[in-house]
PDB file of C-alpha atoms in Angstrom:
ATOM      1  CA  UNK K   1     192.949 147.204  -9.218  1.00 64.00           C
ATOM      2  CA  UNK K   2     190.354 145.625 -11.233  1.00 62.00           C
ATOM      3  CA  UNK K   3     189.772 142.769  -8.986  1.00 61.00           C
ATOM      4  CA  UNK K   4     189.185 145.391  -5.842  1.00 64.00           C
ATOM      5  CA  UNK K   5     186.806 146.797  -8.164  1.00 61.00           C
ATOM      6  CA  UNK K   6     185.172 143.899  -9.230  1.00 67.00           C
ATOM      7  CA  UNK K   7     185.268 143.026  -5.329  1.00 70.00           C
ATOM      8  CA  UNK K   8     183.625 146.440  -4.192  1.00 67.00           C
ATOM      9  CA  UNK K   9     180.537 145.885  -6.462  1.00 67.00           C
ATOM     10  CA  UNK K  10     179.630 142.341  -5.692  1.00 73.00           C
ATOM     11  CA  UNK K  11     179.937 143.351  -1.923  1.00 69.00           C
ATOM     12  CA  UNK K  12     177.451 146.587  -3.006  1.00 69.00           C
ATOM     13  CA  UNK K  13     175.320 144.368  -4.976  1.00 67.00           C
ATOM     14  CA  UNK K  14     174.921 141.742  -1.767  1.00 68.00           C
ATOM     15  CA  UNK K  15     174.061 144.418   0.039  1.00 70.00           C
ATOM     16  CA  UNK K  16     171.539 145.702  -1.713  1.00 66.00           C
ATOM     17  CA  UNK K  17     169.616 142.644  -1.671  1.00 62.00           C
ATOM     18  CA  UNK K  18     169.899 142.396   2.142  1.00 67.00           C
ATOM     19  CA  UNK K  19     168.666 145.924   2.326  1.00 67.00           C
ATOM     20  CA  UNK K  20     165.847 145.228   0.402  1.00 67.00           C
ATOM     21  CA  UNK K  21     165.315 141.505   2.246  1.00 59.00           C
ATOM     22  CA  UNK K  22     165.168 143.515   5.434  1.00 62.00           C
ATOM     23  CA  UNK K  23     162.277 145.916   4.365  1.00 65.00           C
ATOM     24  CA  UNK K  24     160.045 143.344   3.077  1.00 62.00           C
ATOM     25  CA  UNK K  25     160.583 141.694   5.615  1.00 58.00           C
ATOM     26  CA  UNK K  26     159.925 144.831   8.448  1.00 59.00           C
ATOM     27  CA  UNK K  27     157.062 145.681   6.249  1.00 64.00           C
ATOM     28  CA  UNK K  28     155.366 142.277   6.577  1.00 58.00           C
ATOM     29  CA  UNK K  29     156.306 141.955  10.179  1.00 58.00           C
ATOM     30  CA  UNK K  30     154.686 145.675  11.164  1.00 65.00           C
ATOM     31  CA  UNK K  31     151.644 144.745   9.877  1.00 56.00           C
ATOM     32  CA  UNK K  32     151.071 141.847  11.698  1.00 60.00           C
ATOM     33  CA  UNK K  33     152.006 143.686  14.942  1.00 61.00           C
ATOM     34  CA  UNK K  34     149.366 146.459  14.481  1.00 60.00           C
ATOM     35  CA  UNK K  35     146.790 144.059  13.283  1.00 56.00           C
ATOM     36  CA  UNK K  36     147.851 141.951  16.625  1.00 55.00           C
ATOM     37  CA  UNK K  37     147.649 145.208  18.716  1.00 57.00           C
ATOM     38  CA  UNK K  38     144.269 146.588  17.133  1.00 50.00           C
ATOM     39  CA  UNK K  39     143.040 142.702  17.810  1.00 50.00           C
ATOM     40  CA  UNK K  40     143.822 142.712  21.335  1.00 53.00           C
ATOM     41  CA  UNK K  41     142.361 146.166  22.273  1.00 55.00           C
ATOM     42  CA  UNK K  42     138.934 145.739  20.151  1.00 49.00           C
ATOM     43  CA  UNK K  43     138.259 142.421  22.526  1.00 50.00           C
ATOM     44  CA  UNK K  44     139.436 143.960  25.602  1.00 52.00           C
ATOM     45  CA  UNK K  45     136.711 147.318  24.569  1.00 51.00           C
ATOM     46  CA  UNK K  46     134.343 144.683  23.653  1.00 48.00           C
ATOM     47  CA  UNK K  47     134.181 142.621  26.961  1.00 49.00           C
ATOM     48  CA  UNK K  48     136.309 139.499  26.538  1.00 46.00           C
ATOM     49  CA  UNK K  49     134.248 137.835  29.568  1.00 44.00           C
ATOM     50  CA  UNK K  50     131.244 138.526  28.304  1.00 47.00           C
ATOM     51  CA  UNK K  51     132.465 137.163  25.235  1.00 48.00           C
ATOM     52  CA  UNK K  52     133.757 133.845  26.470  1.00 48.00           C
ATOM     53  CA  UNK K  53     130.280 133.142  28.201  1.00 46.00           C
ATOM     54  CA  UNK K  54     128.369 132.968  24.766  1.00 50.00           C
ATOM     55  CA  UNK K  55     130.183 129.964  24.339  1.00 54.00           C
ATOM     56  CA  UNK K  56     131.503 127.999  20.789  1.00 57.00           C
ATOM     57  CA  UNK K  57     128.128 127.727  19.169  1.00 56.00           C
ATOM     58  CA  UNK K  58     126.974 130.931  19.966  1.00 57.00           C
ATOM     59  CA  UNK K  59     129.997 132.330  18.759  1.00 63.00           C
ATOM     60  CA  UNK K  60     129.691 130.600  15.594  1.00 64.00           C
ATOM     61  CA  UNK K  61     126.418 131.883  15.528  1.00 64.00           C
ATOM     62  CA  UNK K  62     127.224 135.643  15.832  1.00 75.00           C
ATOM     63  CA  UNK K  63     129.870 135.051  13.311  1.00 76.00           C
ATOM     64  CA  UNK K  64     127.699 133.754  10.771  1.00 73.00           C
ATOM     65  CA  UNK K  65     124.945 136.098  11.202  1.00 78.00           C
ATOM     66  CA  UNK K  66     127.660 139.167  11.026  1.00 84.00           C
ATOM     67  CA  UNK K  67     129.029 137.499   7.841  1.00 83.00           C
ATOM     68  CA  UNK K  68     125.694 137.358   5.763  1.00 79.00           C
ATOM     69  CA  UNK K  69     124.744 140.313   6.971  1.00 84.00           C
ATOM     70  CA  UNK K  70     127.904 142.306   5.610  1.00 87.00           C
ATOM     71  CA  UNK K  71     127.029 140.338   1.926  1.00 84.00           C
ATOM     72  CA  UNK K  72     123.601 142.382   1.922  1.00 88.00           C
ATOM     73  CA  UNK K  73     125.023 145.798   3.072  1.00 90.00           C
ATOM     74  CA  UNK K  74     127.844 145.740   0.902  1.00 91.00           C
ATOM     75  CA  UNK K  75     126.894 147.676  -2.447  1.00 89.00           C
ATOM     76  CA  UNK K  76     128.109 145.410  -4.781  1.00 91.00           C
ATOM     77  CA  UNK K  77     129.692 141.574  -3.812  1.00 92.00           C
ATOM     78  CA  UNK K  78     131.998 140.149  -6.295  1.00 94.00           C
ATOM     79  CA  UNK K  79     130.503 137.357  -8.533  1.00 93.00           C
ATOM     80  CA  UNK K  80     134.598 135.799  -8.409  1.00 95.00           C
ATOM     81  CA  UNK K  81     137.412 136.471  -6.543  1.00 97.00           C
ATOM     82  CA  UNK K  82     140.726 135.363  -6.929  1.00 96.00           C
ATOM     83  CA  UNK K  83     143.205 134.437  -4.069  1.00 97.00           C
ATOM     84  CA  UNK K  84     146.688 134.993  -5.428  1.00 97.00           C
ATOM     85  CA  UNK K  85     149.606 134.176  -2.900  1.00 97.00           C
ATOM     86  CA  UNK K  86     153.167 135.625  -4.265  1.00 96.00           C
ATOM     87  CA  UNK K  87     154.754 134.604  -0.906  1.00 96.00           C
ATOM     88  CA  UNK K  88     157.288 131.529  -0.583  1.00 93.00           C
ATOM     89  CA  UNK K  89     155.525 130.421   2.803  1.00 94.00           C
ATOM     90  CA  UNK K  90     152.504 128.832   2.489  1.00 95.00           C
ATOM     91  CA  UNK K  91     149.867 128.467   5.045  1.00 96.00           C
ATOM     92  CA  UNK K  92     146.950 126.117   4.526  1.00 97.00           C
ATOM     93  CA  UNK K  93     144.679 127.369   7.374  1.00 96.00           C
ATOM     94  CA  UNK K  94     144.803 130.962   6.114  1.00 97.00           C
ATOM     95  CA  UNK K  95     144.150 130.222   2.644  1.00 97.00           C
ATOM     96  CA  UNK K  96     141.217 127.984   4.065  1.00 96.00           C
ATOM     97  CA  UNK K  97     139.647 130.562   6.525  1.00 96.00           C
ATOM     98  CA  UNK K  98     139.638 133.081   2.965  1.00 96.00           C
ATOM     99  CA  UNK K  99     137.532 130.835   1.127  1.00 94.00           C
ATOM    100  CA  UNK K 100     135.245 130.340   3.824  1.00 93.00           C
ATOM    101  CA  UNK K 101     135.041 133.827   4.503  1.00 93.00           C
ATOM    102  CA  UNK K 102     134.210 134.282   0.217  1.00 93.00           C
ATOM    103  CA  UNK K 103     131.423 131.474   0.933  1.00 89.00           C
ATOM    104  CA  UNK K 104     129.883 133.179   4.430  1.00 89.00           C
ATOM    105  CA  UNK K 105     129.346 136.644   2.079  1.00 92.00           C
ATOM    106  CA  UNK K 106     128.043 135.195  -0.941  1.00 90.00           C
ATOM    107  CA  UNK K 107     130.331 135.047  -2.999  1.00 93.00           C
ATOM    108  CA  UNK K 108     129.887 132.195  -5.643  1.00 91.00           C
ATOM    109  CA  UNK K 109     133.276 131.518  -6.956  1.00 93.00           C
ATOM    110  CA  UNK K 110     136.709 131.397  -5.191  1.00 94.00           C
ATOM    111  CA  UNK K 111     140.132 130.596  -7.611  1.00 94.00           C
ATOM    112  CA  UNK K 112     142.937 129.873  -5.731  1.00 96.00           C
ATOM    113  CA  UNK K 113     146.503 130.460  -7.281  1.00 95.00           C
ATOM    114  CA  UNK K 114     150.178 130.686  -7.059  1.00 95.00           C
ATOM    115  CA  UNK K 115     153.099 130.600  -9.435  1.00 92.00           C
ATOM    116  CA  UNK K 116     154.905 127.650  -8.438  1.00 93.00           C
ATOM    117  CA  UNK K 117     151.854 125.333  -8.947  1.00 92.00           C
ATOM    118  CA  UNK K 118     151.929 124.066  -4.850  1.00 95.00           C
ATOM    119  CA  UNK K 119     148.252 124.270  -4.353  1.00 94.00           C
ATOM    120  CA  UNK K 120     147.890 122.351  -7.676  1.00 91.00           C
ATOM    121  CA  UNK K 121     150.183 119.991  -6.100  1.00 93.00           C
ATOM    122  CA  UNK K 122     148.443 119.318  -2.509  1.00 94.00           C
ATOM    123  CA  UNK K 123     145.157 120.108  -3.956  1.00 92.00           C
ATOM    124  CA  UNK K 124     143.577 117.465  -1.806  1.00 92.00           C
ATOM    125  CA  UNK K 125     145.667 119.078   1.679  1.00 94.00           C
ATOM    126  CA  UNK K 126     143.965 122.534   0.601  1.00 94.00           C
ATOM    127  CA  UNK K 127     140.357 120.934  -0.008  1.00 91.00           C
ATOM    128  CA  UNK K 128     140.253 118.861   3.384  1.00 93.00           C
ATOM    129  CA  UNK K 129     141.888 122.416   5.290  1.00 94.00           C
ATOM    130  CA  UNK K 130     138.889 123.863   3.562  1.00 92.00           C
ATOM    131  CA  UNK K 131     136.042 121.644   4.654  1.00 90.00           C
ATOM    132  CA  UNK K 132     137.629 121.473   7.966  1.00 91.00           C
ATOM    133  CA  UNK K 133     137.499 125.458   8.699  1.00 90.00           C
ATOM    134  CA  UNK K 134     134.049 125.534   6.826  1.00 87.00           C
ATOM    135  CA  UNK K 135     132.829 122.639   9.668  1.00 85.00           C
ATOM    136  CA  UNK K 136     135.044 124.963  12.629  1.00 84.00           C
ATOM    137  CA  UNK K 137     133.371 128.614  11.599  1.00 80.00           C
ATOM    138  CA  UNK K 138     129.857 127.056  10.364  1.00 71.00           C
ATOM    139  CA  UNK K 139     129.139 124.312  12.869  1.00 67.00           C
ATOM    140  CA  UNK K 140     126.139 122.664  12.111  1.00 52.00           C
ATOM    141  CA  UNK K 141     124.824 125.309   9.680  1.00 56.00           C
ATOM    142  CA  UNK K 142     127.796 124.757   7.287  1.00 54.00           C
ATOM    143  CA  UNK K 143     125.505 122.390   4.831  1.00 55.00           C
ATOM    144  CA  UNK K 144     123.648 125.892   3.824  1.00 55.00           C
ATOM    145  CA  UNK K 145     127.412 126.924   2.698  1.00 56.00           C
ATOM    146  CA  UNK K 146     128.610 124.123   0.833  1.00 55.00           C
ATOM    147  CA  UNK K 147     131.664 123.986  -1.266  1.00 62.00           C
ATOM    148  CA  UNK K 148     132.149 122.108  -4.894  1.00 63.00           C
ATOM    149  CA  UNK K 149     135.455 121.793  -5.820  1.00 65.00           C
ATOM    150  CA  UNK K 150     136.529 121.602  -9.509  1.00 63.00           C
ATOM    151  CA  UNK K 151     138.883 118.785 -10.676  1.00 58.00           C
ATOM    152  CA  UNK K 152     142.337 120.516 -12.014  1.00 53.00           C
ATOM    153  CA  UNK K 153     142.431 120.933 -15.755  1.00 51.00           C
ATOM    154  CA  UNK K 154     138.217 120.695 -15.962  1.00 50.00           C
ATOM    155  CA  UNK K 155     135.478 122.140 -14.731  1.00 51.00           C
ATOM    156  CA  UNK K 156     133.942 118.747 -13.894  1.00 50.00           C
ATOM    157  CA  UNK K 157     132.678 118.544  -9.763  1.00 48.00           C
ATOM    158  CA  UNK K 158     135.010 116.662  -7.853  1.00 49.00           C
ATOM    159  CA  UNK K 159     133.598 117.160  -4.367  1.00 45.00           C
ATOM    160  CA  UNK K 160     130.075 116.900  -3.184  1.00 41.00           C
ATOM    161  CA  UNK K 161     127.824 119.990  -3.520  1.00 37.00           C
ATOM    162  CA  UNK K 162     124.236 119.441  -3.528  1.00 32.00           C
ATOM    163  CA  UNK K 163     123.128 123.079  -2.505  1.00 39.00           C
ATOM    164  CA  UNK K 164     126.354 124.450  -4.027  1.00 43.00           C
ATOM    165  CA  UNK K 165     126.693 128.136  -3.237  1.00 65.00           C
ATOM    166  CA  UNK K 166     130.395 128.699  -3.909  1.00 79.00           C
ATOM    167  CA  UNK K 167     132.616 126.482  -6.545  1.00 87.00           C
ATOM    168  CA  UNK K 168     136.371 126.552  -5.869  1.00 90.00           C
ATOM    169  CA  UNK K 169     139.440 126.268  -8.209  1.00 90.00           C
ATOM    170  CA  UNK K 170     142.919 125.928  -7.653  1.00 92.00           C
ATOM    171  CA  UNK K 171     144.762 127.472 -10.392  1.00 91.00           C
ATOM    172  CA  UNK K 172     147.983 127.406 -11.225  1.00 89.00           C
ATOM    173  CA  UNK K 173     150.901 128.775 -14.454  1.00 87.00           C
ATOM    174  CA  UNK K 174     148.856 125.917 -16.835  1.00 84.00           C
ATOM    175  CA  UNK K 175     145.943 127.746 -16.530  1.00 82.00           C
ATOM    176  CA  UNK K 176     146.972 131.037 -17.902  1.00 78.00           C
ATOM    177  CA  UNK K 177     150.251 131.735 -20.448  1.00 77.00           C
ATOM    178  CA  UNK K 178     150.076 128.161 -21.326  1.00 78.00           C
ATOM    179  CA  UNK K 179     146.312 127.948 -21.867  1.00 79.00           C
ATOM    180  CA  UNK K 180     146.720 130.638 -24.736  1.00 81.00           C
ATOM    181  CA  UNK K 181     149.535 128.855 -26.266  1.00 83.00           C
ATOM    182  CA  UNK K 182     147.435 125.999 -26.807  1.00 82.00           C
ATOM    183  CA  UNK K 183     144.229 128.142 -27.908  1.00 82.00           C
ATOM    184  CA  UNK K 184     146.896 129.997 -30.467  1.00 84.00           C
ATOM    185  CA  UNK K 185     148.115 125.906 -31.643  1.00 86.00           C
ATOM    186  CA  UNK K 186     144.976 125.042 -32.194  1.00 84.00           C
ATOM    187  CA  UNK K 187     143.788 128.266 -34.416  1.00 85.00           C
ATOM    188  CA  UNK K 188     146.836 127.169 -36.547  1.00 88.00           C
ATOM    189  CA  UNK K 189     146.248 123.585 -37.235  1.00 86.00           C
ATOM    190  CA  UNK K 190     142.725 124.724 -37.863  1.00 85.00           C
ATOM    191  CA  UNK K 191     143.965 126.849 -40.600  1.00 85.00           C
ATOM    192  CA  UNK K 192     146.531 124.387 -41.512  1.00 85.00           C
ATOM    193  CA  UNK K 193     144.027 121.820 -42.108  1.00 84.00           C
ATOM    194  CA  UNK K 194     141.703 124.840 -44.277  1.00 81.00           C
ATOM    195  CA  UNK K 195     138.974 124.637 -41.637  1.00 81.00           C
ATOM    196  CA  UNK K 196     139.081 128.329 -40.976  1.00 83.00           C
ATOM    197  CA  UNK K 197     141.529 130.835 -42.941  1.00 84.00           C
ATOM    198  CA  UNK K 198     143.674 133.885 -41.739  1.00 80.00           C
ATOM    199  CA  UNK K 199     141.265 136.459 -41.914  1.00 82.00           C
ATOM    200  CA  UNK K 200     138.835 134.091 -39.628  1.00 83.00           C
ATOM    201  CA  UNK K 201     141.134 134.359 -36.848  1.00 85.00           C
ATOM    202  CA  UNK K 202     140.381 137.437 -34.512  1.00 83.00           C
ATOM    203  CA  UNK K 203     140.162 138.466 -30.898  1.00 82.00           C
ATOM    204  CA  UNK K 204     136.755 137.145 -30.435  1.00 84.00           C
ATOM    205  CA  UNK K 205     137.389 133.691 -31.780  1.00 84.00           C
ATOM    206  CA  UNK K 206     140.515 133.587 -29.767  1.00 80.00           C
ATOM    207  CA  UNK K 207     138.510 134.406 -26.532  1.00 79.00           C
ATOM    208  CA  UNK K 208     135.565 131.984 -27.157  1.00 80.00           C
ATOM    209  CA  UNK K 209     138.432 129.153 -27.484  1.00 79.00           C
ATOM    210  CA  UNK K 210     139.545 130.285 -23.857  1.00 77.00           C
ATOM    211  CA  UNK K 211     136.185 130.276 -22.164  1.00 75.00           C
ATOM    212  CA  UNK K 212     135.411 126.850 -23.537  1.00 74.00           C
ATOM    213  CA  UNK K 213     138.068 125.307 -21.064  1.00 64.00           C
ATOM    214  CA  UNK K 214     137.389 128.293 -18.305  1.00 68.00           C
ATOM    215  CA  UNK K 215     133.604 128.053 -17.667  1.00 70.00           C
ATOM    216  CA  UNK K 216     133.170 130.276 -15.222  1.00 79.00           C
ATOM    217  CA  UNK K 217     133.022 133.685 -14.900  1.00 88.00           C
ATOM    218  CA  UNK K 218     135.679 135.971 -15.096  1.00 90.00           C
ATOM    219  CA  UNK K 219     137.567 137.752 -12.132  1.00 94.00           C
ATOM    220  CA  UNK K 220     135.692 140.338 -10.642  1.00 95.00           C
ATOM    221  CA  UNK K 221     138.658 140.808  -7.702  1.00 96.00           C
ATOM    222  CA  UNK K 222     141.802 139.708  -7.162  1.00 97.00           C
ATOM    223  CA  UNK K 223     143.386 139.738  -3.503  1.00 97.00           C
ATOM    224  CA  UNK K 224     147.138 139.427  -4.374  1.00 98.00           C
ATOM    225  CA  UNK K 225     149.165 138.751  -1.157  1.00 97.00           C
ATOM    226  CA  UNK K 226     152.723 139.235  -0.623  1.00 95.00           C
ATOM    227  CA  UNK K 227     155.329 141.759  -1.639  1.00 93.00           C
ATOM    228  CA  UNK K 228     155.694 141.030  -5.460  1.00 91.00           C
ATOM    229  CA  UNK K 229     154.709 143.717  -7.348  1.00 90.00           C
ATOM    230  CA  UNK K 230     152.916 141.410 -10.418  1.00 92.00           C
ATOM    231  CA  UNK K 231     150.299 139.118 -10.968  1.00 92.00           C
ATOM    232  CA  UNK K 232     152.522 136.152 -11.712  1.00 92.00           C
ATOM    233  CA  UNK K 233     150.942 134.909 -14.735  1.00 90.00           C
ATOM    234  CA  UNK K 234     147.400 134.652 -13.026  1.00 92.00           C
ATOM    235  CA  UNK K 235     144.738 134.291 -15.972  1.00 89.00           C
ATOM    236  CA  UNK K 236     146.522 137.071 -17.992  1.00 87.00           C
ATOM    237  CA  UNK K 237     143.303 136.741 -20.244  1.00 86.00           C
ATOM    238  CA  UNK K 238     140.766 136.908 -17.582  1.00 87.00           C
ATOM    239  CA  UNK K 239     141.838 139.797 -15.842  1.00 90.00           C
ATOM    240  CA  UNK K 240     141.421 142.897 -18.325  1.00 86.00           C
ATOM    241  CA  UNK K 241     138.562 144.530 -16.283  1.00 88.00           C
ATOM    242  CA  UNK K 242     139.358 142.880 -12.399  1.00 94.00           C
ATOM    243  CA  UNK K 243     140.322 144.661  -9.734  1.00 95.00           C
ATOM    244  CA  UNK K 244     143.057 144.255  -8.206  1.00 96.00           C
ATOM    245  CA  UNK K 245     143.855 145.102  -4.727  1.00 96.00           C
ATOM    246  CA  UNK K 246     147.070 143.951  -2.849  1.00 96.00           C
ATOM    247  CA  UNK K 247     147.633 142.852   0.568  1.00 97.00           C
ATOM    248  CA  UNK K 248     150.902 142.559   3.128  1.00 95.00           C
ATOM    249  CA  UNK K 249     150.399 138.968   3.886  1.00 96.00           C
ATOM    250  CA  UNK K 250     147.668 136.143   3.729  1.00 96.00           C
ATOM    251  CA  UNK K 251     149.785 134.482   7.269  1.00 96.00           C
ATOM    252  CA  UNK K 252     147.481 135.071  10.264  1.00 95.00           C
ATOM    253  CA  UNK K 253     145.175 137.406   7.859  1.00 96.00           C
ATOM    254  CA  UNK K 254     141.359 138.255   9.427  1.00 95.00           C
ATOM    255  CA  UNK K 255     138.316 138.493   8.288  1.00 95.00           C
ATOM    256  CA  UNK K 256     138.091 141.992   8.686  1.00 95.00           C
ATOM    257  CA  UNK K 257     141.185 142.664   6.327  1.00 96.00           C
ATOM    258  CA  UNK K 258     138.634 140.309   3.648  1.00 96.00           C
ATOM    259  CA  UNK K 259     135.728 142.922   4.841  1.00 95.00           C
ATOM    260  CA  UNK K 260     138.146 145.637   4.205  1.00 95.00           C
ATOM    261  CA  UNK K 261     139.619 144.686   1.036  1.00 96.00           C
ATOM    262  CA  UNK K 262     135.517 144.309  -0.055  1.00 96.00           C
ATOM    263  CA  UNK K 263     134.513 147.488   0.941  1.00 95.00           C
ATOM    264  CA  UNK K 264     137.414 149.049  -1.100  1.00 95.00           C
ATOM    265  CA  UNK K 265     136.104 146.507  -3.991  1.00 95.00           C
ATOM    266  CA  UNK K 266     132.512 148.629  -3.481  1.00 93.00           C
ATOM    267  CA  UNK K 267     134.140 152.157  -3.718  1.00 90.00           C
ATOM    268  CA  UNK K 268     136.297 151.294  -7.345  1.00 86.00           C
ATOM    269  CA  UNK K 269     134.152 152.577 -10.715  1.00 79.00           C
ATOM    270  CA  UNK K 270     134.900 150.816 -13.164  1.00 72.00           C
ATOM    271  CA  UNK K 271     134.213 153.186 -16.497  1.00 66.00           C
ATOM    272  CA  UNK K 272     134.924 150.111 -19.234  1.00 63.00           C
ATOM    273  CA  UNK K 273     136.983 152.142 -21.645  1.00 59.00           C
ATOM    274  CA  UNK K 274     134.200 155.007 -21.213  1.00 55.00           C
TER     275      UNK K 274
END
């Protein structure tokens, strides 16, 4: 009797994870199909002949112009934004067209993260992806838009950058929990060795040791992508006052969901404790 029991729950427990497997997954998969649908009718209302005759530059064109002009109508554009992707597949392209997106509105920093540390991995895959889309969307212009990329572990330029409007970092677990462990190390061997005693030690001490290996601003907004319901260890210290605002998917995401996600960015009043 106790091994039908026994039986009975594992077979309830399996298939509760397939239930919930099969709603993540419906709920990704819906949202792609209305985005497709909503796609498909805006060109058809817009003229997709018409469209076609402008040809690739003047499509760039219109693109570009529509992109800076959104950055000066929105109320307020985030100073950093972090792309967080909490999904197991990973697509380079989309990632890249995000960034480039950040860059076309004026937006001056970009951090790139997941939890499993595969951007910091194939950081060089993820910077060519990104100077490839910012050549495909920019054209020629792209040289008024140019990217600096920041070696991993420093803050040091890796990339060229000589009118740099946007810096980008791929981030990854080292950069956050671990980042305070060491801060926390060092505070102790600095009272170990009587440099600084107990009551030296506070919050604000604590946090200039952070920012000295994190020069950059902090998160202003955080796109998370993906199902997960958590941050995943992204900058835990960083993040105290960033928005956070979640998205289905970053596969086959538009620039309009980026538009979107800024304009809900605008609306949020943030009172600061007040």
């Amino acid at each position: 009797m106790a091994v039908l029991y026994e039986m009975a729950w594992r077979v309830l427990y399996a298939l509760l994870h397939l239930q919930r497997a099969l709603i993540t997954w419906f709920r990704v998969h819906i949202w792609r199909w209305k985005r497709a649908v909503v796609a498909l009718l805006l060109t058809l209302a817009l003229g997709f002949h018409n469209q076609k005759k402008t040809g690739p530059v003047g499509k760039r064109v219109s693109r570009r112009v529509r992109w800076g002009a959104d950055g000066r109508t929105l109320e307020k554009v985030p100073l950093h934004v972090g792309i967080l992707i909490a999904e197991d597949e990973i697509h380079y392209t989309d990632v890249a067209n995000l960034v480039v997106w950040c860059m076309a509105v004026g937006i001056s920093y970009v951090s790139v993260y997941d939890n499993q540390g595969v951007f910091r991995r194939n950081n060089s895959r993820l910077m060519e992806e990104i100077l490839k889309q910012q050549q495909d969307f920019l054209g020629m212009d792209s040289s008024k838009y140019s990217v600096e990329f920041l070696k991993n572990g420093t803050d040091k330029q890796e990339h060229q950058g000589l009118s740099c409007q946007s810096v980008v970092k791929v981030l990854s677990p080292d950069d956050g929990q671990l980042s305070i462990v060491q801060a926390a190390q060092q505070l102790c061997k600095a009272v170990e060795q009587k440099e600084k005693t107990s009551k030296d030690i506070d919050v604000t001490l604590l946090d200039s040791l952070l920012r000295e290996s994190h020069n950059r601003p902090d998160p202003d907004l955080v796109l998370k992508f993906g199902p997960v319901e958590s941050t995943l260890g992204f900058l835990p210290w960083h993040i105290r006052l960033t928005e956070i605002i979640s998205l289905p998917s970053h596969i086959d995401v538009s620039y309009d969901d980026l538009h979107g996600a800024l304009q809900r960015y605008t609306r949020c009043e943030q009172r600061l404790g007040k």
